[in-house]
Tab-separated table of C-alpha atoms and ligand atoms in Angstrom:
chain	number	residue	atom	x	y	z
K	1	UNK	CA	14.625	12.821	16.562
K	2	UNK	CA	11.905	10.323	16.328
K	3	UNK	CA	9.232	11.339	18.819
K	4	UNK	CA	9.039	14.621	20.504
K	5	UNK	CA	9.714	14.311	24.163
K	6	UNK	CA	9.039	16.508	27.253
K	7	UNK	CA	12.375	16.579	28.903
K	8	UNK	CA	11.934	18.678	32.077
K	9	UNK	CA	9.223	17.394	34.340
K	10	UNK	CA	6.527	19.905	34.968
K	11	UNK	CA	5.648	20.684	38.535
K	12	UNK	CA	2.795	22.589	40.155
K	13	UNK	CA	-0.021	21.187	38.065
K	14	UNK	CA	-3.241	21.735	39.949
K	15	UNK	CA	-4.616	18.272	40.606
K	16	UNK	CA	-8.055	18.980	38.981
K	17	UNK	CA	-6.165	19.869	35.685
K	18	UNK	CA	-4.359	16.501	35.572
K	19	UNK	CA	-5.775	13.409	33.728
K	20	UNK	CA	-4.512	9.997	33.015
K	21	UNK	CA	-5.075	7.576	30.024
K	22	UNK	CA	-2.323	4.929	29.324
K	23	UNK	CA	-1.508	5.153	25.553
K	24	UNK	CA	-0.671	1.451	25.550
K	25	UNK	CA	-3.860	0.290	27.271
K	26	UNK	CA	-6.049	-1.490	24.754
K	27	UNK	CA	-9.113	-0.352	26.543
K	28	UNK	CA	-7.961	3.194	25.893
K	29	UNK	CA	-6.641	3.194	22.351
K	30	UNK	CA	-9.442	0.862	20.956
K	31	UNK	CA	-11.875	3.488	21.956
K	32	UNK	CA	-10.323	6.765	23.056
K	33	UNK	CA	-13.564	8.820	22.616
K	34	UNK	CA	-15.081	8.332	26.172
K	35	UNK	CA	-11.939	9.959	27.453
K	36	UNK	CA	-12.201	12.823	25.048
K	37	UNK	CA	-15.756	13.312	26.002
K	38	UNK	CA	-14.690	13.442	29.732
K	39	UNK	CA	-12.042	16.060	28.988
K	40	UNK	CA	-14.526	18.125	26.899
K	41	UNK	CA	-16.980	18.000	29.701
K	42	UNK	CA	-14.458	19.025	32.398
K	43	UNK	CA	-11.049	20.403	31.251
K	44	UNK	CA	-10.361	20.390	27.539
K	45	UNK	CA	-6.814	21.815	28.409
K	46	UNK	CA	-5.240	19.360	30.732
K	47	UNK	CA	-1.974	17.911	31.964
K	48	UNK	CA	-1.827	14.395	30.469
K	49	UNK	CA	0.213	12.607	33.280
K	50	UNK	CA	1.260	9.599	31.120
K	51	UNK	CA	2.860	11.809	28.518
K	52	UNK	CA	4.110	14.304	30.954
K	53	UNK	CA	2.920	17.485	29.022
K	54	UNK	CA	-0.202	19.698	28.621
K	55	UNK	CA	-2.622	18.808	25.918
K	56	UNK	CA	-5.573	20.495	24.224
K	57	UNK	CA	-8.721	18.624	23.205
K	58	UNK	CA	-11.055	21.414	22.194
K	59	UNK	CA	-11.410	22.502	18.511
K	60	UNK	CA	-10.820	26.176	19.088
K	61	UNK	CA	-7.458	25.618	20.845
K	62	UNK	CA	-6.181	22.921	18.501
K	63	UNK	CA	-6.972	24.912	15.455
K	64	UNK	CA	-5.402	28.082	16.942
K	65	UNK	CA	-2.226	26.459	18.306
K	66	UNK	CA	-1.579	24.707	14.877
K	67	UNK	CA	-1.228	28.204	13.444
K	68	UNK	CA	0.553	29.842	16.435
K	69	UNK	CA	4.011	30.989	15.570
K	70	UNK	CA	5.012	30.703	19.321
K	71	UNK	CA	5.069	26.922	18.679
K	72	UNK	CA	6.999	24.905	16.282
K	73	UNK	CA	7.658	21.188	15.282
K	74	UNK	CA	11.359	21.853	15.911
K	75	UNK	CA	13.086	23.692	18.605
K	76	UNK	CA	16.913	23.336	17.540
K	77	UNK	CA	16.706	26.464	15.317
K	78	UNK	CA	16.193	28.528	18.581
K	79	UNK	CA	17.859	26.436	21.153
K	80	UNK	CA	20.488	23.881	21.712
K	81	UNK	CA	20.106	20.544	23.001
K	82	UNK	CA	21.850	21.417	26.276
K	83	UNK	CA	19.678	24.613	26.637
K	84	UNK	CA	16.493	22.483	27.001
K	85	UNK	CA	18.050	19.107	28.096
K	86	UNK	CA	17.414	17.083	25.063
K	87	UNK	CA	19.377	13.851	24.799
K	88	UNK	CA	22.173	13.594	22.317
K	89	UNK	CA	21.203	11.576	19.074
K	90	UNK	CA	21.854	7.813	19.447
K	91	UNK	CA	24.350	6.449	16.963
K	92	UNK	CA	22.315	3.249	16.499
K	93	UNK	CA	19.472	5.176	14.891
K	94	UNK	CA	21.743	7.400	12.682
K	95	UNK	CA	20.195	6.133	9.383
K	96	UNK	CA	16.799	6.936	10.772
K	97	UNK	CA	17.736	10.317	11.887
K	98	UNK	CA	19.211	11.193	8.597
K	99	UNK	CA	15.937	10.474	6.766
K	100	UNK	CA	14.291	12.814	9.396
K	101	UNK	CA	16.826	15.599	9.268
K	102	UNK	CA	15.524	17.329	6.131
K	103	UNK	CA	11.898	16.208	6.571
K	104	UNK	CA	9.417	18.986	6.078
K	105	UNK	CA	7.771	17.859	9.275
K	106	UNK	CA	10.876	18.624	11.224
K	107	UNK	CA	11.673	21.940	9.846
K	108	UNK	CA	10.638	25.494	10.611
K	109	UNK	CA	10.897	28.621	8.578
K	110	UNK	CA	12.999	29.692	6.686
K	111	UNK	CA	14.113	26.006	5.681
K	112	UNK	CA	10.570	24.782	5.794
K	113	UNK	CA	9.277	27.470	3.512
K	114	UNK	CA	12.126	26.740	0.950
K	115	UNK	CA	11.684	23.016	0.903
K	116	UNK	CA	7.865	23.089	0.851
K	117	UNK	CA	7.764	25.697	-1.961
K	118	UNK	CA	9.915	23.223	-4.140
K	119	UNK	CA	7.784	20.292	-3.567
K	120	UNK	CA	4.328	21.821	-3.298
K	121	UNK	CA	3.696	22.236	-6.994
K	122	UNK	CA	3.157	18.494	-7.544
K	123	UNK	CA	0.406	18.292	-5.055
K	124	UNK	CA	-1.958	21.092	-5.809
K	125	UNK	CA	-5.527	20.072	-6.646
K	126	UNK	CA	-5.108	20.847	-10.322
K	127	UNK	CA	-2.276	18.254	-10.610
K	128	UNK	CA	-3.773	15.517	-8.514
K	129	UNK	CA	-7.178	15.659	-10.098
K	130	UNK	CA	-5.605	13.925	-13.097
K	131	UNK	CA	-5.177	10.834	-10.969
K	132	UNK	CA	-8.869	10.093	-10.560
K	133	UNK	CA	-8.989	7.547	-13.508
K	134	UNK	CA	-5.874	5.722	-12.338
K	135	UNK	CA	-7.271	5.462	-8.784
K	136	UNK	CA	-10.626	4.066	-9.994
K	137	UNK	CA	-8.774	1.537	-12.214
K	138	UNK	CA	-6.643	0.347	-9.244
K	139	UNK	CA	-9.753	-0.010	-7.134
K	140	UNK	CA	-11.434	-2.179	-9.848
K	141	UNK	CA	-8.383	-4.267	-10.253
K	142	UNK	CA	-7.963	-4.966	-6.601
K	143	UNK	CA	-11.728	-5.997	-6.267
K	144	UNK	CA	-11.413	-8.129	-9.361
K	145	UNK	CA	-8.553	-9.950	-7.460
K	146	UNK	CA	-10.710	-10.848	-4.383
K	147	UNK	CA	-14.345	-10.786	-5.533
K	148	UNK	CA	-14.484	-14.574	-5.996
K	149	UNK	CA	-13.700	-15.276	-2.399
K	150	UNK	CA	-16.114	-15.402	0.614
K	151	UNK	CA	-14.424	-12.886	2.789
K	152	UNK	CA	-11.271	-10.803	2.751
K	153	UNK	CA	-9.273	-8.435	5.089
K	154	UNK	CA	-10.065	-5.117	3.448
K	155	UNK	CA	-7.103	-3.298	4.825
K	156	UNK	CA	-4.547	-5.717	3.190
K	157	UNK	CA	-6.606	-6.412	-0.086
K	158	UNK	CA	-7.726	-2.941	-0.857
K	159	UNK	CA	-7.050	-0.065	1.646
K	160	UNK	CA	-3.257	-0.392	1.859
K	161	UNK	CA	-2.335	-1.009	-1.827
K	162	UNK	CA	-4.087	1.925	-3.411
K	163	UNK	CA	-2.290	5.040	-1.632
K	164	UNK	CA	0.979	3.013	-1.642
K	165	UNK	CA	0.924	2.516	-5.411
K	166	UNK	CA	-0.274	5.951	-6.213
K	167	UNK	CA	2.324	7.772	-4.321
K	168	UNK	CA	5.085	5.321	-5.495
K	169	UNK	CA	3.960	5.950	-9.140
K	170	UNK	CA	3.887	9.757	-8.447
K	171	UNK	CA	7.484	9.697	-7.185
K	172	UNK	CA	8.485	7.512	-10.019
K	173	UNK	CA	9.028	4.072	-8.387
K	174	UNK	CA	7.580	0.945	-9.900
K	175	UNK	CA	4.100	-0.144	-8.582
K	176	UNK	CA	5.431	-3.620	-7.817
K	177	UNK	CA	7.749	-1.980	-5.288
K	178	UNK	CA	4.659	-0.999	-3.202
K	179	UNK	CA	4.781	-4.066	-0.890
K	180	UNK	CA	8.422	-3.507	-0.131
K	181	UNK	CA	7.746	0.221	0.375
K	182	UNK	CA	4.910	-0.564	2.863
K	183	UNK	CA	7.227	-2.940	4.727
K	184	UNK	CA	9.942	-0.142	5.197
K	185	UNK	CA	7.455	2.427	6.020
K	186	UNK	CA	5.585	0.182	8.634
K	187	UNK	CA	8.796	-0.596	10.242
K	188	UNK	CA	9.964	3.026	10.303
K	189	UNK	CA	6.793	4.381	11.931
K	190	UNK	CA	7.235	2.091	14.943
K	191	UNK	CA	9.650	4.744	16.097
K	192	UNK	CA	6.701	7.020	17.005
K	193	UNK	CA	5.275	4.376	19.373
K	194	UNK	CA	5.173	5.222	23.146
K	195	UNK	CA	8.212	3.645	24.955
K	196	UNK	CA	10.134	2.441	21.943
K	197	UNK	CA	12.385	-0.530	22.687
K	198	UNK	CA	16.003	-0.769	21.465
K	199	UNK	CA	15.031	-3.699	19.307
K	200	UNK	CA	12.362	-1.660	17.587
K	201	UNK	CA	14.822	1.166	17.093
K	202	UNK	CA	17.375	-1.065	15.498
K	203	UNK	CA	14.733	-2.625	13.060
K	204	UNK	CA	13.388	0.951	12.167
K	205	UNK	CA	17.000	2.030	11.547
K	206	UNK	CA	17.654	-0.946	9.300
K	207	UNK	CA	14.508	-0.198	7.348
K	208	UNK	CA	15.606	3.471	6.929
K	209	UNK	CA	19.027	2.233	5.761
K	210	UNK	CA	17.703	-0.125	3.000
K	211	UNK	CA	15.096	2.447	2.039
K	212	UNK	CA	17.791	5.111	1.681
K	213	UNK	CA	20.194	2.854	-0.319
K	214	UNK	CA	17.292	1.882	-2.705
K	215	UNK	CA	16.544	5.627	-3.275
K	216	UNK	CA	20.109	6.431	-3.820
K	217	UNK	CA	20.303	3.891	-6.616
K	218	UNK	CA	17.149	5.218	-8.316
K	219	UNK	CA	18.327	8.825	-8.016
K	220	UNK	CA	21.699	7.867	-9.751
K	221	UNK	CA	19.558	6.414	-12.636
K	222	UNK	CA	17.319	9.442	-12.744
K	223	UNK	CA	20.364	11.863	-12.935
K	224	UNK	CA	21.550	10.053	-15.952
K	225	UNK	CA	17.977	9.671	-17.541
K	226	UNK	CA	15.319	11.977	-16.123
K	227	UNK	CA	11.663	10.962	-16.434
K	228	UNK	CA	8.296	12.777	-15.972
K	229	UNK	CA	8.190	11.923	-12.357
K	230	UNK	CA	8.386	13.612	-8.957
K	231	UNK	CA	11.970	12.296	-8.232
K	232	UNK	CA	13.401	13.769	-11.522
K	233	UNK	CA	11.449	16.958	-10.821
K	234	UNK	CA	12.958	17.307	-7.364
K	235	UNK	CA	16.477	16.574	-8.647
K	236	UNK	CA	16.137	19.209	-11.398
K	237	UNK	CA	14.146	21.941	-9.625
K	238	UNK	CA	16.077	25.165	-9.556
K	239	UNK	CA	14.638	28.351	-8.141
K	240	UNK	CA	17.044	31.161	-8.584
K	241	UNK	CA	19.995	28.846	-8.523
K	242	UNK	CA	18.614	26.892	-5.434
K	243	UNK	CA	18.489	23.161	-5.843
K	244	UNK	CA	17.701	20.454	-3.357
K	245	UNK	CA	20.639	18.350	-2.037
K	246	UNK	CA	20.499	14.510	-2.426
K	247	UNK	CA	19.750	14.176	1.260
K	248	UNK	CA	16.966	16.560	0.957
K	249	UNK	CA	15.456	14.671	-1.985
K	250	UNK	CA	15.896	11.422	0.039
K	251	UNK	CA	14.241	12.856	3.140
K	252	UNK	CA	11.373	14.282	1.126
K	253	UNK	CA	10.837	11.032	-0.930
K	254	UNK	CA	10.793	8.954	2.313
K	255	UNK	CA	8.338	11.442	4.062
K	256	UNK	CA	5.962	11.303	0.935
K	257	UNK	CA	6.131	7.614	0.724
K	258	UNK	CA	5.433	7.201	4.436
K	259	UNK	CA	3.054	10.036	5.067
K	260	UNK	CA	1.553	9.406	1.658
K	261	UNK	CA	0.059	6.114	2.535
K	262	UNK	CA	-0.286	5.402	6.262
K	263	UNK	CA	-3.085	7.864	7.107
K	264	UNK	CA	-4.983	7.167	4.020
K	265	UNK	CA	-4.954	3.436	4.615
K	266	UNK	CA	-6.276	4.189	8.105
K	267	UNK	CA	-8.986	6.592	6.871
K	268	UNK	CA	-10.173	4.071	4.296
K	269	UNK	CA	-10.524	1.312	7.060
K	270	UNK	CA	-12.001	3.561	9.677
K	271	UNK	CA	-14.358	5.130	7.126
K	272	UNK	CA	-15.579	1.924	5.717
K	273	UNK	CA	-16.239	0.791	9.350
K	274	UNK	CA	-18.103	4.029	10.156
K	275	UNK	CA	-20.213	3.750	7.196
K	276	UNK	CA	-21.052	-0.053	7.682
K	277	UNK	CA	-21.727	0.445	11.465
K	278	UNK	CA	-24.250	3.254	10.524
K	279	UNK	CA	-27.684	2.349	9.446
K	280	UNK	CA	-27.099	4.504	6.205
K	281	UNK	CA	-27.312	3.187	2.786
K	282	UNK	CA	-23.768	3.410	1.204
K	283	UNK	CA	-25.137	3.996	-2.237
K	284	UNK	CA	-26.608	7.430	-1.156
K	285	UNK	CA	-23.396	8.473	0.420
K	286	UNK	CA	-21.445	8.406	-2.870
K	287	UNK	CA	-24.410	9.161	-5.125
K	288	UNK	CA	-22.959	12.558	-6.438
K	289	UNK	CA	-19.377	13.959	-6.445
K	290	UNK	CA	-20.472	16.637	-3.814
K	291	UNK	CA	-21.977	14.051	-1.496
K	292	UNK	CA	-18.845	11.746	-1.899
K	293	UNK	CA	-16.810	14.649	-0.780
K	294	UNK	CA	-19.010	15.294	2.216
K	295	UNK	CA	-18.993	11.586	3.162
K	296	UNK	CA	-15.282	11.546	2.922
K	297	UNK	CA	-14.923	14.652	5.135
K	298	UNK	CA	-17.136	13.066	7.797
K	299	UNK	CA	-15.218	9.901	7.774
K	300	UNK	CA	-12.084	11.941	8.487
K	301	UNK	CA	-13.828	13.932	11.190
K	302	UNK	CA	-15.679	11.106	12.893
K	303	UNK	CA	-12.697	8.713	13.177
K	304	UNK	CA	-9.498	10.460	12.380
K	305	UNK	CA	-6.500	8.486	11.559
K	306	UNK	CA	-3.895	10.701	13.332
K	307	UNK	CA	-4.881	11.680	16.940
K	308	UNK	CA	-2.004	13.547	18.499
K	309	UNK	CA	0.675	15.942	17.219
K	310	UNK	CA	3.017	17.793	19.364
K	311	UNK	CA	4.710	21.284	19.347
K	312	UNK	CA	7.541	22.957	21.259
K	313	UNK	CA	7.055	26.221	22.867
K	314	UNK	CA	9.718	28.360	21.069
K	315	UNK	CA	9.524	31.101	23.623
K	316	UNK	CA	8.527	31.335	27.372
K	317	UNK	CA	4.828	32.005	27.102
K	318	UNK	CA	1.301	31.179	28.284
K	319	UNK	CA	-1.858	29.524	26.865
K	320	UNK	CA	-5.229	29.695	28.569
K	321	UNK	CA	-3.373	30.775	31.840
K	322	UNK	CA	-1.014	27.683	31.500
K	323	UNK	CA	2.506	28.966	31.898
K	324	UNK	CA	5.080	27.329	29.417
K	325	UNK	CA	8.700	27.609	29.232
K	326	UNK	CA	10.758	27.596	25.971
K	327	UNK	CA	11.201	23.887	24.989
K	328	UNK	CA	8.033	22.602	26.788
K	329	UNK	CA	5.876	20.216	24.686
K	330	UNK	CA	2.258	20.549	24.122
K	331	UNK	CA	-0.110	18.026	22.584
K	332	UNK	CA	-2.708	18.994	20.004
K	333	UNK	CA	-5.461	16.369	19.988
K	334	UNK	CA	-6.791	16.255	16.424
K	335	UNK	CA	-9.093	13.250	16.978
K	336	UNK	CA	-10.495	14.857	20.115
K	337	UNK	CA	-11.011	18.262	18.450
K	338	UNK	CA	-13.067	16.667	15.747
K	339	UNK	CA	-15.493	15.395	18.327
K	340	UNK	CA	-15.785	18.671	20.265
K	341	UNK	CA	-19.444	19.163	21.051
K	342	UNK	CA	-18.870	22.941	21.075
K	343	UNK	CA	-17.788	22.814	17.457
K	344	UNK	CA	-19.880	20.061	15.945
K	345	UNK	CA	-23.518	19.457	16.532
K	346	UNK	CA	-24.185	15.880	17.897
K	347	UNK	CA	-20.444	15.299	17.487
K	348	UNK	CA	-20.528	11.731	18.476
K	349	UNK	CA	-22.814	10.902	15.484
K	350	UNK	CA	-21.586	9.774	12.195
K	351	UNK	CA	-23.501	12.060	9.812
K	352	UNK	CA	-22.335	12.452	6.197
K	353	UNK	CA	-24.979	14.872	5.478
K	354	UNK	CA	-23.724	17.483	8.034
K	355	UNK	CA	-22.702	20.875	6.910
K	356	UNK	CA	-21.023	22.313	10.084
K	357	UNK	CA	-17.649	22.913	8.488
K	358	UNK	CA	-14.038	21.631	8.310
K	359	UNK	CA	-12.308	19.317	10.662
K	360	UNK	CA	-8.610	19.449	11.608
K	361	UNK	CA	-7.605	15.818	10.455
K	362	UNK	CA	-5.153	17.350	8.032
K	363	UNK	CA	-3.728	19.823	10.484
K	364	UNK	CA	-3.490	23.612	9.844
K	365	UNK	CA	-1.017	26.320	9.522
K	366	UNK	CA	2.407	25.967	7.879
K	367	UNK	CA	2.654	22.108	8.291
K	368	UNK	CA	-0.941	21.618	6.818
K	369	UNK	CA	-0.880	18.269	5.001
K	370	UNK	CA	0.596	18.713	1.638
K	371	UNK	CA	-1.053	15.531	0.478
K	372	UNK	CA	-4.666	16.569	1.474
K	373	UNK	CA	-5.970	16.999	-2.090
K	374	UNK	CA	-4.514	13.692	-3.143
K	375	UNK	CA	-5.735	11.903	-0.012
K	376	UNK	CA	-9.364	13.294	-0.597
K	377	UNK	CA	-9.379	12.100	-4.063
K	378	UNK	CA	-8.101	8.703	-3.249
K	379	UNK	CA	-10.720	8.130	-0.533
K	380	UNK	CA	-13.589	9.597	-2.660
K	381	UNK	CA	-12.826	7.299	-5.664
K	382	UNK	CA	-11.832	4.248	-3.923
K	383	UNK	CA	-14.669	4.024	-1.535
K	384	UNK	CA	-17.188	4.839	-4.273
K	385	UNK	CA	-15.977	1.993	-6.425
K	386	UNK	CA	-15.931	-0.208	-3.343
K	387	UNK	CA	-19.503	0.379	-2.418
K	388	UNK	CA	-20.652	0.445	-6.092
K	389	UNK	CA	-19.103	-2.942	-6.801
K	390	UNK	CA	-19.899	-4.621	-3.399
K	391	UNK	CA	-23.296	-3.135	-2.228
K	392	UNK	CA	-23.850	-5.988	0.157
K	393	UNK	CA	-20.591	-5.331	1.998
K	394	UNK	CA	-20.653	-6.130	5.832
K	395	UNK	CA	-18.177	-6.648	8.652
K	396	UNK	CA	-17.866	-10.272	9.674
K	397	UNK	CA	-15.402	-10.051	12.582
K	398	UNK	CA	-15.144	-7.296	15.309
K	399	UNK	CA	-12.529	-4.945	13.972
K	400	UNK	CA	-9.511	-3.929	16.158
K	401	UNK	CA	-7.371	-0.785	16.077
K	402	UNK	CA	-3.548	-1.161	15.982
K	403	UNK	CA	-1.608	-0.498	19.138
K	404	UNK	CA	-0.136	2.918	18.374
K	405	UNK	CA	-2.507	5.278	20.038
K	406	UNK	CA	-1.952	8.332	17.843
K	407	UNK	CA	-1.912	6.267	14.516
K	408	UNK	CA	-5.634	5.254	14.809
K	409	UNK	CA	-6.261	2.674	12.233
K	410	UNK	CA	-7.557	-0.816	11.961
K	411	UNK	CA	-5.151	-3.799	12.021
K	412	UNK	CA	-7.668	-5.886	10.004
K	413	UNK	CA	-11.121	-5.316	8.635
K	414	UNK	CA	-12.700	-8.763	7.762
K	415	UNK	CA	-15.601	-8.160	5.265
K	416	UNK	CA	-17.914	-10.315	3.192
K	417	UNK	CA	-20.359	-9.142	0.340
K	418	UNK	CA	-22.425	-12.297	0.028
N	1	HEM	C1	-6.124	10.836	5.145
N	1	HEM	C2	-4.931	11.081	4.886
N	1	HEM	C3	-3.966	11.999	5.540
N	1	HEM	C4	-4.082	12.609	6.665
N	1	HEM	C5	-5.243	12.517	7.666
N	1	HEM	C6	-2.872	13.475	6.867
N	1	HEM	C7	-2.631	14.230	7.969
N	1	HEM	C8	-1.573	15.118	8.099
N	1	HEM	C9	-1.374	15.994	9.205
N	1	HEM	C10	-2.339	16.261	10.449
N	1	HEM	C11	-0.249	16.697	8.924
N	1	HEM	C12	0.440	17.925	9.826
N	1	HEM	C13	1.140	17.298	11.026
N	1	HEM	C14	1.528	18.486	11.871
N	1	HEM	O1	0.956	19.608	11.735
N	1	HEM	O2	2.280	18.255	12.868
N	1	HEM	C15	0.412	16.208	7.646
N	1	HEM	C16	1.535	16.749	7.119
N	1	HEM	C17	1.938	16.233	5.884
N	1	HEM	N1	1.400	15.259	5.190
N	1	HEM	FE1	-0.341	14.313	5.444
N	1	HEM	N2	-1.941	13.192	5.734
N	1	HEM	C18	-2.652	12.466	5.014
N	1	HEM	C19	-2.257	11.934	3.617
N	1	HEM	C20	-1.050	12.475	3.114
N	1	HEM	C21	-0.566	12.169	1.728
N	1	HEM	C22	-1.386	11.287	0.748
N	1	HEM	C23	0.632	12.757	1.568
N	1	HEM	C24	1.578	12.770	0.364
N	1	HEM	C25	1.424	12.469	-0.676
N	1	HEM	C26	0.927	13.433	2.830
N	1	HEM	C27	2.080	14.200	3.061
N	1	HEM	C28	2.264	15.073	4.149
N	1	HEM	C29	3.483	15.868	4.191
N	1	HEM	C30	4.628	15.810	3.360
N	1	HEM	C31	3.349	16.559	5.469
N	1	HEM	C32	4.235	17.560	6.048
N	1	HEM	C33	3.926	18.893	5.647
N	1	HEM	C34	4.805	20.014	6.165
N	1	HEM	O3	5.384	19.736	7.301
N	1	HEM	O4	4.819	21.103	5.634
N	1	HEM	N3	-0.120	13.185	3.643
N	1	HEM	N4	-0.493	15.266	7.178
């Protein structure tokens, strides 16, 4: 089940509550913020015609609905496919579906609670704090590698390798596998694109099959000789006799590897762009650990890497007077909620000194990002090293965002420091 889809067309939507923005239109996905501002000024809860479901763009609703137990990421624990008209799974994406089957992101309690409890320990702040020196070292090594050049694509040369290597090493895979992991992951996330083609599905499925086969080999080795890594830990974890199955370990490792870098890469790119496009002196933005934290939070708020997540209504219900039937999909617009003028003063201004509270870039509720403490540390350390080492950093080509609307990140960020 790659993308959540609204299967029953909704009728009776009052025309004034309906809005259109084509997710594949570059004019939209390069800069979705004017659309968000229009919805904030008129109807923050609206029927998004192009997706065919209701969406929520205001902070209060997004934050509340992420925590609302009437809604879930999965529906098949309370309904059958036939009940809500979901299509049967396609055999040509069976390998991809298998990696998703036990993914935390597709589970609801009690299965979700069980799996999350077994994995969570590795990601608490106390554990990931120990990674700061390794992240700094990686950032320095990458800059050493390109500093002699005149310009570089910062996404490829700096933003992408750091989170990929860090999560690979945490799981227990060699750092030199990072490019291969990035390749599998990039091909798999194309399944979340709007209107996926069969060709894309086949390629994503092939990537999932190769990724899984690779992990099965590593798992077989770890069973024979366990190490101090997350994979060995997951294989051996036992809570009152409860252990993770091999498929659960594979789903979790794939999810951690995929979720563990995509959004962090995008936040680094978007954040560096926001900083360089502001008139602010980057030095002051990372001058103290406290200020580095605030700067990273503002990067996450101002140009979030993940803009839209969906939920199923698990019961017939109603939100803000909008009637919803069991199985209906709703869209929670994280990127828009972070720009809600009712929540953030001068919400369209990049201001790393603001103190008006948390954003929703990491979600909320039971699916709140397990990697948030790690991502924050990666962003604080890597961006500080970058601006310390290259104080003259500037953008030398207009940056462009990639064409998957809800994964809002730059394809390329050409910079120079001379
Ligand atoms: C800036 C970087 C990141 C952002 C913005 C981000 C954002 C998110 C969001 C919004 C969700 C919740 C989705 C929903 O509620 O439907 C989520 C879940 C998740 N994230 Fe992240 N993430 C980031 C980095 C990471 C990292 C580094 C890891 C792993 C090491 C990670 C692992 C996960 C996992 C496993 C889940 C599923 C949790 C669950 O369903 O219980 N993420 N992330």
